PDB file of C-alpha atoms and ligand atoms in Angstrom:
ATOM      1  CA  MET Q   1      -0.291  -0.077  -0.150  1.00 52.00           C
ATOM      2  CA  SER Q   2       1.433   3.154  -0.642  1.00 52.00           C
ATOM      3  CA  LEU Q   3      -0.410   6.690   0.343  1.00 59.00           C
ATOM      4  CA  GLU Q   4       0.812  10.148  -1.323  1.00 64.00           C
ATOM      5  CA  LYS Q   5       2.553  11.944   0.516  1.00 66.00           C
ATOM      6  CA  PRO Q   6       1.175  15.229   2.158  1.00 62.00           C
ATOM      7  CA  PRO Q   7       3.191  18.365   1.595  1.00 64.00           C
ATOM      8  CA  ALA Q   8       5.383  19.279   4.376  1.00 66.00           C
ATOM      9  CA  ILE Q   9       6.594  21.647   6.700  1.00 69.00           C
ATOM     10  CA  LEU Q  10       3.491  23.365   8.546  1.00 83.00           C
ATOM     11  CA  GLN Q  11       4.161  26.939   9.637  1.00 91.00           C
ATOM     12  CA  PRO Q  12       2.004  27.839  12.737  1.00 94.00           C
ATOM     13  CA  LEU Q  13       0.156  30.946  11.479  1.00 97.00           C
ATOM     14  CA  ILE Q  14      -2.748  31.484  14.645  1.00 97.00           C
ATOM     15  CA  SER Q  15      -2.146  29.681  17.734  1.00 96.00           C
ATOM     16  CA  ALA Q  16      -4.691  27.482  19.366  1.00 97.00           C
ATOM     17  CA  GLU Q  17      -4.724  29.843  22.401  1.00 98.00           C
ATOM     18  CA  ASP Q  18      -5.070  32.790  19.935  1.00 98.00           C
ATOM     19  CA  LEU Q  19      -8.195  30.812  18.492  1.00 98.00           C
ATOM     20  CA  SER Q  20      -9.584  30.261  21.507  1.00 98.00           C
ATOM     21  CA  VAL Q  21      -9.099  34.345  23.058  1.00 98.00           C
ATOM     22  CA  ARG Q  22     -10.887  35.182  19.644  1.00 98.00           C
ATOM     23  CA  ILE Q  23     -13.689  32.732  19.276  1.00 98.00           C
ATOM     24  CA  GLY Q  24     -14.924  33.631  22.929  1.00 98.00           C
ATOM     25  CA  GLU Q  25     -14.902  37.420  22.456  1.00 98.00           C
ATOM     26  CA  LEU Q  26     -16.898  36.622  19.345  1.00 98.00           C
ATOM     27  CA  GLY Q  27     -19.813  34.613  21.589  1.00 98.00           C
ATOM     28  CA  LYS Q  28     -20.092  37.261  23.533  1.00 98.00           C
ATOM     29  CA  GLU Q  29     -20.660  39.980  21.053  1.00 98.00           C
ATOM     30  CA  ILE Q  30     -22.815  37.374  18.912  1.00 98.00           C
ATOM     31  CA  SER Q  31     -25.161  36.130  22.608  1.00 98.00           C
ATOM     32  CA  GLU Q  32     -25.253  39.830  22.890  1.00 98.00           C
ATOM     33  CA  TYR Q  33     -26.645  41.107  19.346  1.00 98.00           C
ATOM     34  CA  TYR Q  34     -28.859  37.725  19.261  1.00 98.00           C
ATOM     35  CA  GLN Q  35     -30.638  38.666  23.164  1.00 97.00           C
ATOM     36  CA  ASP Q  36     -33.991  37.517  23.212  1.00 95.00           C
ATOM     37  CA  LYS Q  37     -33.638  36.237  19.227  1.00 98.00           C
ATOM     38  CA  ASP Q  38     -34.744  32.974  17.706  1.00 97.00           C
ATOM     39  CA  LEU Q  39     -31.430  32.104  17.004  1.00 98.00           C
ATOM     40  CA  ILE Q  40     -30.337  29.439  14.028  1.00 98.00           C
ATOM     41  CA  VAL Q  41     -26.324  28.482  13.613  1.00 98.00           C
ATOM     42  CA  MET Q  42     -25.841  27.233  10.338  1.00 98.00           C
ATOM     43  CA  GLY Q  43     -22.346  26.034   9.691  1.00 98.00           C
ATOM     44  CA  VAL Q  44     -20.876  25.085   6.104  1.00 97.00           C
ATOM     45  CA  LEU Q  45     -19.660  21.671   6.134  1.00 96.00           C
ATOM     46  CA  LYS Q  46     -17.132  20.305   6.586  1.00 95.00           C
ATOM     47  CA  GLY Q  47     -13.959  23.268   7.217  1.00 97.00           C
ATOM     48  CA  SER Q  48     -16.759  24.939   9.828  1.00 98.00           C
ATOM     49  CA  PHE Q  49     -17.258  22.110  11.679  1.00 98.00           C
ATOM     50  CA  ILE Q  50     -14.163  22.545  14.509  1.00 98.00           C
ATOM     51  CA  PHE Q  51     -15.165  26.472  14.761  1.00 98.00           C
ATOM     52  CA  MET Q  52     -18.735  25.938  14.792  1.00 98.00           C
ATOM     53  CA  ALA Q  53     -18.204  23.453  17.714  1.00 98.00           C
ATOM     54  CA  ASP Q  54     -15.951  26.078  19.532  1.00 98.00           C
ATOM     55  CA  LEU Q  55     -18.296  29.138  18.971  1.00 98.00           C
ATOM     56  CA  VAL Q  56     -21.605  27.209  19.732  1.00 98.00           C
ATOM     57  CA  ARG Q  57     -20.585  26.598  23.190  1.00 98.00           C
ATOM     58  CA  SER Q  58     -19.235  30.682  23.384  1.00 98.00           C
ATOM     59  CA  ILE Q  59     -22.738  31.719  22.922  1.00 98.00           C
ATOM     60  CA  SER Q  60     -24.868  31.377  25.748  1.00 98.00           C
ATOM     61  CA  VAL Q  61     -28.269  32.594  24.051  1.00 98.00           C
ATOM     62  CA  ASN Q  62     -30.766  29.550  23.617  1.00 98.00           C
ATOM     63  CA  HIS Q  63     -29.681  28.340  19.174  1.00 98.00           C
ATOM     64  CA  ALA Q  64     -30.025  25.928  17.299  1.00 98.00           C
ATOM     65  CA  CYS Q  65     -27.327  24.351  15.071  1.00 97.00           C
ATOM     66  CA  GLU Q  66     -27.923  23.386  11.362  1.00 97.00           C
ATOM     67  CA  PHE Q  67     -25.796  22.731   8.770  1.00 97.00           C
ATOM     68  CA  VAL Q  68     -25.368  22.525   4.454  1.00 97.00           C
ATOM     69  CA  ARG Q  69     -22.965  21.729   2.601  1.00 96.00           C
ATOM     70  CA  VAL Q  70     -21.181  23.108  -0.280  1.00 93.00           C
ATOM     71  CA  SER Q  71     -18.470  22.304  -2.700  1.00 86.00           C
ATOM     72  CA  SER Q  72     -16.104  25.139  -4.356  1.00 79.00           C
ATOM     73  CA  TYR Q  73     -12.502  23.884  -3.718  1.00 60.00           C
ATOM     74  CA  HIS Q  74     -10.043  21.954  -5.489  1.00 61.00           C
ATOM     75  CA  LYS Q  75      -6.443  21.172  -3.938  1.00 59.00           C
ATOM     76  CA  LYS Q  76      -5.678  25.138  -3.540  1.00 64.00           C
ATOM     77  CA  GLN Q  77      -7.602  26.820  -5.775  1.00 64.00           C
ATOM     78  CA  SER Q  78     -11.725  27.841  -6.065  1.00 59.00           C
ATOM     79  CA  THR Q  79     -13.305  26.677  -9.076  1.00 61.00           C
ATOM     80  CA  GLY Q  80     -15.545  29.445  -9.266  1.00 69.00           C
ATOM     81  CA  ALA Q  81     -18.656  26.845  -9.643  1.00 86.00           C
ATOM     82  CA  VAL Q  82     -20.717  26.622  -6.077  1.00 89.00           C
ATOM     83  CA  THR Q  83     -22.805  23.467  -5.625  1.00 89.00           C
ATOM     84  CA  LEU Q  84     -25.287  22.115  -2.785  1.00 91.00           C
ATOM     85  CA  ASP Q  85     -24.455  19.403  -1.937  1.00 88.00           C
ATOM     86  CA  PHE Q  86     -26.616  18.859   1.590  1.00 83.00           C
ATOM     87  CA  GLU Q  87     -29.040  21.020   2.733  1.00 83.00           C
ATOM     88  CA  MET Q  88     -30.176  21.685   6.017  1.00 87.00           C
ATOM     89  CA  THR Q  89     -33.349  20.149   7.640  1.00 86.00           C
ATOM     90  CA  GLN Q  90     -35.459  22.309   9.731  1.00 91.00           C
ATOM     91  CA  SER Q  91     -37.301  26.147   8.097  1.00 94.00           C
ATOM     92  CA  ILE Q  92     -35.239  28.871   9.021  1.00 97.00           C
ATOM     93  CA  GLU Q  93     -38.416  31.263   8.141  1.00 97.00           C
ATOM     94  CA  GLY Q  94     -39.178  34.145  10.074  1.00 98.00           C
ATOM     95  CA  ARG Q  95     -36.062  32.822  12.354  1.00 98.00           C
ATOM     96  CA  HIS Q  96     -32.668  34.971  12.428  1.00 98.00           C
ATOM     97  CA  VAL Q  97     -29.666  32.829  11.289  1.00 98.00           C
ATOM     98  CA  LEU Q  98     -26.188  33.373  11.587  1.00 98.00           C
ATOM     99  CA  LEU Q  99     -24.182  31.620   8.844  1.00 98.00           C
ATOM    100  CA  VAL Q 100     -20.842  29.678  10.376  1.00 98.00           C
ATOM    101  CA  GLU Q 101     -17.758  29.934   7.827  1.00 98.00           C
ATOM    102  CA  ASP Q 102     -14.092  28.934   8.176  1.00 98.00           C
ATOM    103  CA  ILE Q 103     -12.840  31.453   5.642  1.00 98.00           C
ATOM    104  CA  VAL Q 104     -13.676  33.618   3.027  1.00 97.00           C
ATOM    105  CA  ASP Q 105     -11.541  33.453   0.170  1.00 95.00           C
ATOM    106  CA  THR Q 106     -12.991  34.809  -3.174  1.00 94.00           C
ATOM    107  CA  GLY Q 107     -16.400  35.375  -1.485  1.00 95.00           C
ATOM    108  CA  GLN Q 108     -17.957  33.072  -4.474  1.00 94.00           C
ATOM    109  CA  THR Q 109     -19.098  30.410  -1.488  1.00 95.00           C
ATOM    110  CA  LEU Q 110     -20.222  32.565   0.456  1.00 96.00           C
ATOM    111  CA  LEU Q 111     -23.018  34.657  -2.095  1.00 96.00           C
ATOM    112  CA  PHE Q 112     -23.983  31.685  -3.698  1.00 95.00           C
ATOM    113  CA  LEU Q 113     -25.073  30.600   0.241  1.00 96.00           C
ATOM    114  CA  LYS Q 114     -26.963  34.259   0.972  1.00 97.00           C
ATOM    115  CA  LYS Q 115     -28.401  33.919  -2.171  1.00 96.00           C
ATOM    116  CA  HIS Q 116     -29.671  30.525  -1.041  1.00 95.00           C
ATOM    117  CA  LEU Q 117     -30.767  31.327   2.490  1.00 97.00           C
ATOM    118  CA  LEU Q 118     -32.396  34.413   1.702  1.00 98.00           C
ATOM    119  CA  SER Q 119     -34.932  32.597  -0.706  1.00 97.00           C
ATOM    120  CA  LYS Q 120     -36.197  31.225   2.174  1.00 97.00           C
ATOM    121  CA  ASN Q 121     -37.224  33.825   3.684  1.00 98.00           C
ATOM    122  CA  PRO Q 122     -35.392  34.082   6.810  1.00 98.00           C
ATOM    123  CA  SER Q 123     -35.935  37.245   9.584  1.00 98.00           C
ATOM    124  CA  SER Q 124     -32.223  38.118   9.362  1.00 98.00           C
ATOM    125  CA  LEU Q 125     -29.339  36.901   7.618  1.00 98.00           C
ATOM    126  CA  LYS Q 126     -25.558  37.544   9.250  1.00 98.00           C
ATOM    127  CA  VAL Q 127     -22.107  36.060   9.054  1.00 98.00           C
ATOM    128  CA  CYS Q 128     -19.408  34.466  11.013  1.00 98.00           C
ATOM    129  CA  THR Q 129     -16.484  33.811   9.776  1.00 98.00           C
ATOM    130  CA  LEU Q 130     -13.157  32.597  11.309  1.00 98.00           C
ATOM    131  CA  LEU Q 131     -10.664  33.823   8.801  1.00 98.00           C
ATOM    132  CA  TYR Q 132     -11.290  36.593   6.020  1.00 98.00           C
ATOM    133  CA  LYS Q 133      -8.422  36.781   3.014  1.00 97.00           C
ATOM    134  CA  GLN Q 134      -8.479  40.439   2.945  1.00 94.00           C
ATOM    135  CA  GLU Q 135      -6.889  41.114  -0.666  1.00 95.00           C
ATOM    136  CA  VAL Q 136      -8.331  38.787  -1.980  1.00 95.00           C
ATOM    137  CA  ASN Q 137     -11.582  40.746  -2.449  1.00 94.00           C
ATOM    138  CA  PRO Q 138     -12.078  43.532  -0.248  1.00 95.00           C
ATOM    139  CA  GLN Q 139     -15.491  44.864  -1.524  1.00 95.00           C
ATOM    140  CA  ILE Q 140     -17.090  41.610  -0.221  1.00 96.00           C
ATOM    141  CA  GLN Q 141     -16.016  42.851   3.349  1.00 96.00           C
ATOM    142  CA  THR Q 142     -19.583  44.904   3.745  1.00 96.00           C
ATOM    143  CA  GLU Q 143     -20.542  40.538   3.744  1.00 97.00           C
ATOM    144  CA  LEU Q 144     -19.123  39.774   7.034  1.00 98.00           C
ATOM    145  CA  HIS Q 145     -20.687  41.232  10.066  1.00 98.00           C
ATOM    146  CA  TRP Q 146     -18.261  39.505  12.888  1.00 98.00           C
ATOM    147  CA  VAL Q 147     -14.818  38.266  11.485  1.00 98.00           C
ATOM    148  CA  GLY Q 148     -12.665  36.540  13.789  1.00 98.00           C
ATOM    149  CA  PHE Q 149      -9.009  37.251  11.837  1.00 98.00           C
ATOM    150  CA  GLU Q 150      -8.037  39.171   8.403  1.00 98.00           C
ATOM    151  CA  ILE Q 151      -4.891  36.978   7.475  1.00 98.00           C
ATOM    152  CA  PRO Q 152      -2.752  37.758   4.281  1.00 96.00           C
ATOM    153  CA  LYS Q 153      -2.935  35.841   0.687  1.00 96.00           C
ATOM    154  CA  LEU Q 154      -1.883  32.287   1.768  1.00 94.00           C
ATOM    155  CA  PHE Q 155      -3.546  28.883   1.489  1.00 95.00           C
ATOM    156  CA  VAL Q 156      -4.076  27.771   5.626  1.00 97.00           C
ATOM    157  CA  VAL Q 157      -4.828  24.220   6.692  1.00 96.00           C
ATOM    158  CA  GLY Q 158      -5.986  23.130   9.841  1.00 97.00           C
ATOM    159  CA  TYR Q 159      -9.232  24.111  12.772  1.00 98.00           C
ATOM    160  CA  GLY Q 160     -10.897  22.207  10.287  1.00 98.00           C
ATOM    161  CA  MET Q 161      -9.383  23.355   7.143  1.00 97.00           C
ATOM    162  CA  ASP Q 162      -8.269  20.954   5.113  1.00 95.00           C
ATOM    163  CA  TYR Q 163      -5.489  20.328   2.010  1.00 93.00           C
ATOM    164  CA  GLU Q 164      -7.168  17.321   0.043  1.00 91.00           C
ATOM    165  CA  GLY Q 165      -8.346  16.186   3.316  1.00 93.00           C
ATOM    166  CA  LEU Q 166      -5.774  16.249   5.162  1.00 93.00           C
ATOM    167  CA  TYR Q 167      -5.037  18.288   8.165  1.00 94.00           C
ATOM    168  CA  ARG Q 168      -8.514  19.295   9.418  1.00 96.00           C
ATOM    169  CA  HIS Q 169      -7.544  18.088  12.942  1.00 95.00           C
ATOM    170  CA  LEU Q 170      -4.827  20.700  13.767  1.00 95.00           C
ATOM    171  CA  PRO Q 171      -6.321  22.104  16.676  1.00 96.00           C
ATOM    172  CA  PHE Q 172      -3.930  25.677  15.238  1.00 96.00           C
ATOM    173  CA  VAL Q 173      -4.342  27.182  11.966  1.00 97.00           C
ATOM    174  CA  GLY Q 174      -1.071  26.604  10.085  1.00 97.00           C
ATOM    175  CA  THR Q 175       0.232  27.553   6.204  1.00 95.00           C
ATOM    176  CA  LEU Q 176       2.083  24.464   4.167  1.00 86.00           C
TER     177      LEU Q 176
HETATM  178  P1  IMP T 201     -14.877  31.224  -1.956  1.00 97.05           P
HETATM  179  O1  IMP T 201     -16.037  30.494  -2.225  1.00 97.05           O
HETATM  180  O2  IMP T 201     -12.637  31.510  -2.696  1.00 97.05           O
HETATM  181  O3  IMP T 201     -14.485  32.401  -0.735  1.00 97.05           O
HETATM  182  O4  IMP T 201     -13.538  30.051  -0.646  1.00 97.05           O
HETATM  183  C1  IMP T 201     -14.606  29.519   0.515  1.00 97.05           C
HETATM  184  C2  IMP T 201     -14.347  28.112   0.951  1.00 97.05           C
HETATM  185  O5  IMP T 201     -13.140  27.419   0.229  1.00 97.05           O
HETATM  186  C3  IMP T 201     -13.980  28.397   2.175  1.00 97.05           C
HETATM  187  O6  IMP T 201     -15.450  28.216   2.784  1.00 97.05           O
HETATM  188  C4  IMP T 201     -12.549  26.830   2.195  1.00 97.05           C
HETATM  189  O7  IMP T 201     -13.779  25.980   2.041  1.00 97.05           O
HETATM  190  C5  IMP T 201     -12.403  26.495   0.940  1.00 97.05           C
HETATM  191  N1  IMP T 201     -10.920  27.310   1.100  1.00 97.05           N
HETATM  192  C6  IMP T 201     -10.258  28.870   0.865  1.00 97.05           C
HETATM  193  N2  IMP T 201      -9.594  29.554   0.812  1.00 97.05           N
HETATM  194  C7  IMP T 201      -8.978  28.097   1.973  1.00 97.05           C
HETATM  195  C8  IMP T 201      -7.519  27.906   2.653  1.00 97.05           C
HETATM  196  O8  IMP T 201      -6.050  28.752   2.651  1.00 97.05           O
HETATM  197  N3  IMP T 201      -7.458  26.896   2.914  1.00 97.05           N
HETATM  198  C9  IMP T 201      -7.964  25.746   2.929  1.00 97.05           C
HETATM  199  N4  IMP T 201      -9.210  26.168   2.199  1.00 97.05           N
HETATM  200  C10 IMP T 201      -9.822  27.272   1.610  1.00 97.05           C
HETATM  201 MG1   MG T 202     -16.027  26.495   3.991  1.00 97.05          MG
END
C-alpha cells in the first residue's frame, strides 16, 4: 500500500490559544446581539465544523444548530462553481440565521449561500467567519458581520480546514 506523501512543513499562523481567546470574544458579541431572538446557527460543512463546535459553546443565548454542505474547492484553487451537496433539515422562515464559515477567500461560496438562504425568507441573515483573506476580495467585507482574523493571501489548513482532505484535525491554523 502506498499513500501519497502530503506536503510537509507547517508554519503556525494562529495558535490554539489565540483561536480560543478570539472565539470567546465573538461568542460574547454574538450573544449580546441575539438576545431574545429565535436564532439558528448554520455551519458550512466541512470546513467550519471545528469552529462551529467551539463558537456555539461560547454563545450563551438559546439557539438551534444547523448545517449545509457546499463544495467548490479543488486542491488550492477555487473553481468558482459552487454546488449545494447537503441541505438544512429545519425551516428558517421568520428566524434569525447566523451563517458560520471557516474562511472567506473569493467570497463565491458566501454569495451563493446568502442567495440560497435568503430565498427561504429568514427574519435576518448575518455572517460570522473565522478567517477572511481581505486582499483577495475587499468588496466582500460588507457582507461579513463578525470576522475572527484577517489573514494574508495564503493557503491555510488546520482547525477544520484541509488540503486534499488532510490536516482538518490540527488544533491551530497553519500554512503549508
Ligand atoms: P471562496 O468561495 O473562494 O470564498 O472559498 C470558500 C471556501 O473555500 C472556504 O469555505 C473553504 O472551505 C475553502 N478555502 C478557501 N481558502 C482556503 C484555504 O486557504 N485553505 C483551506 N480551504 C480554503
Ligand atoms: Mg468553507
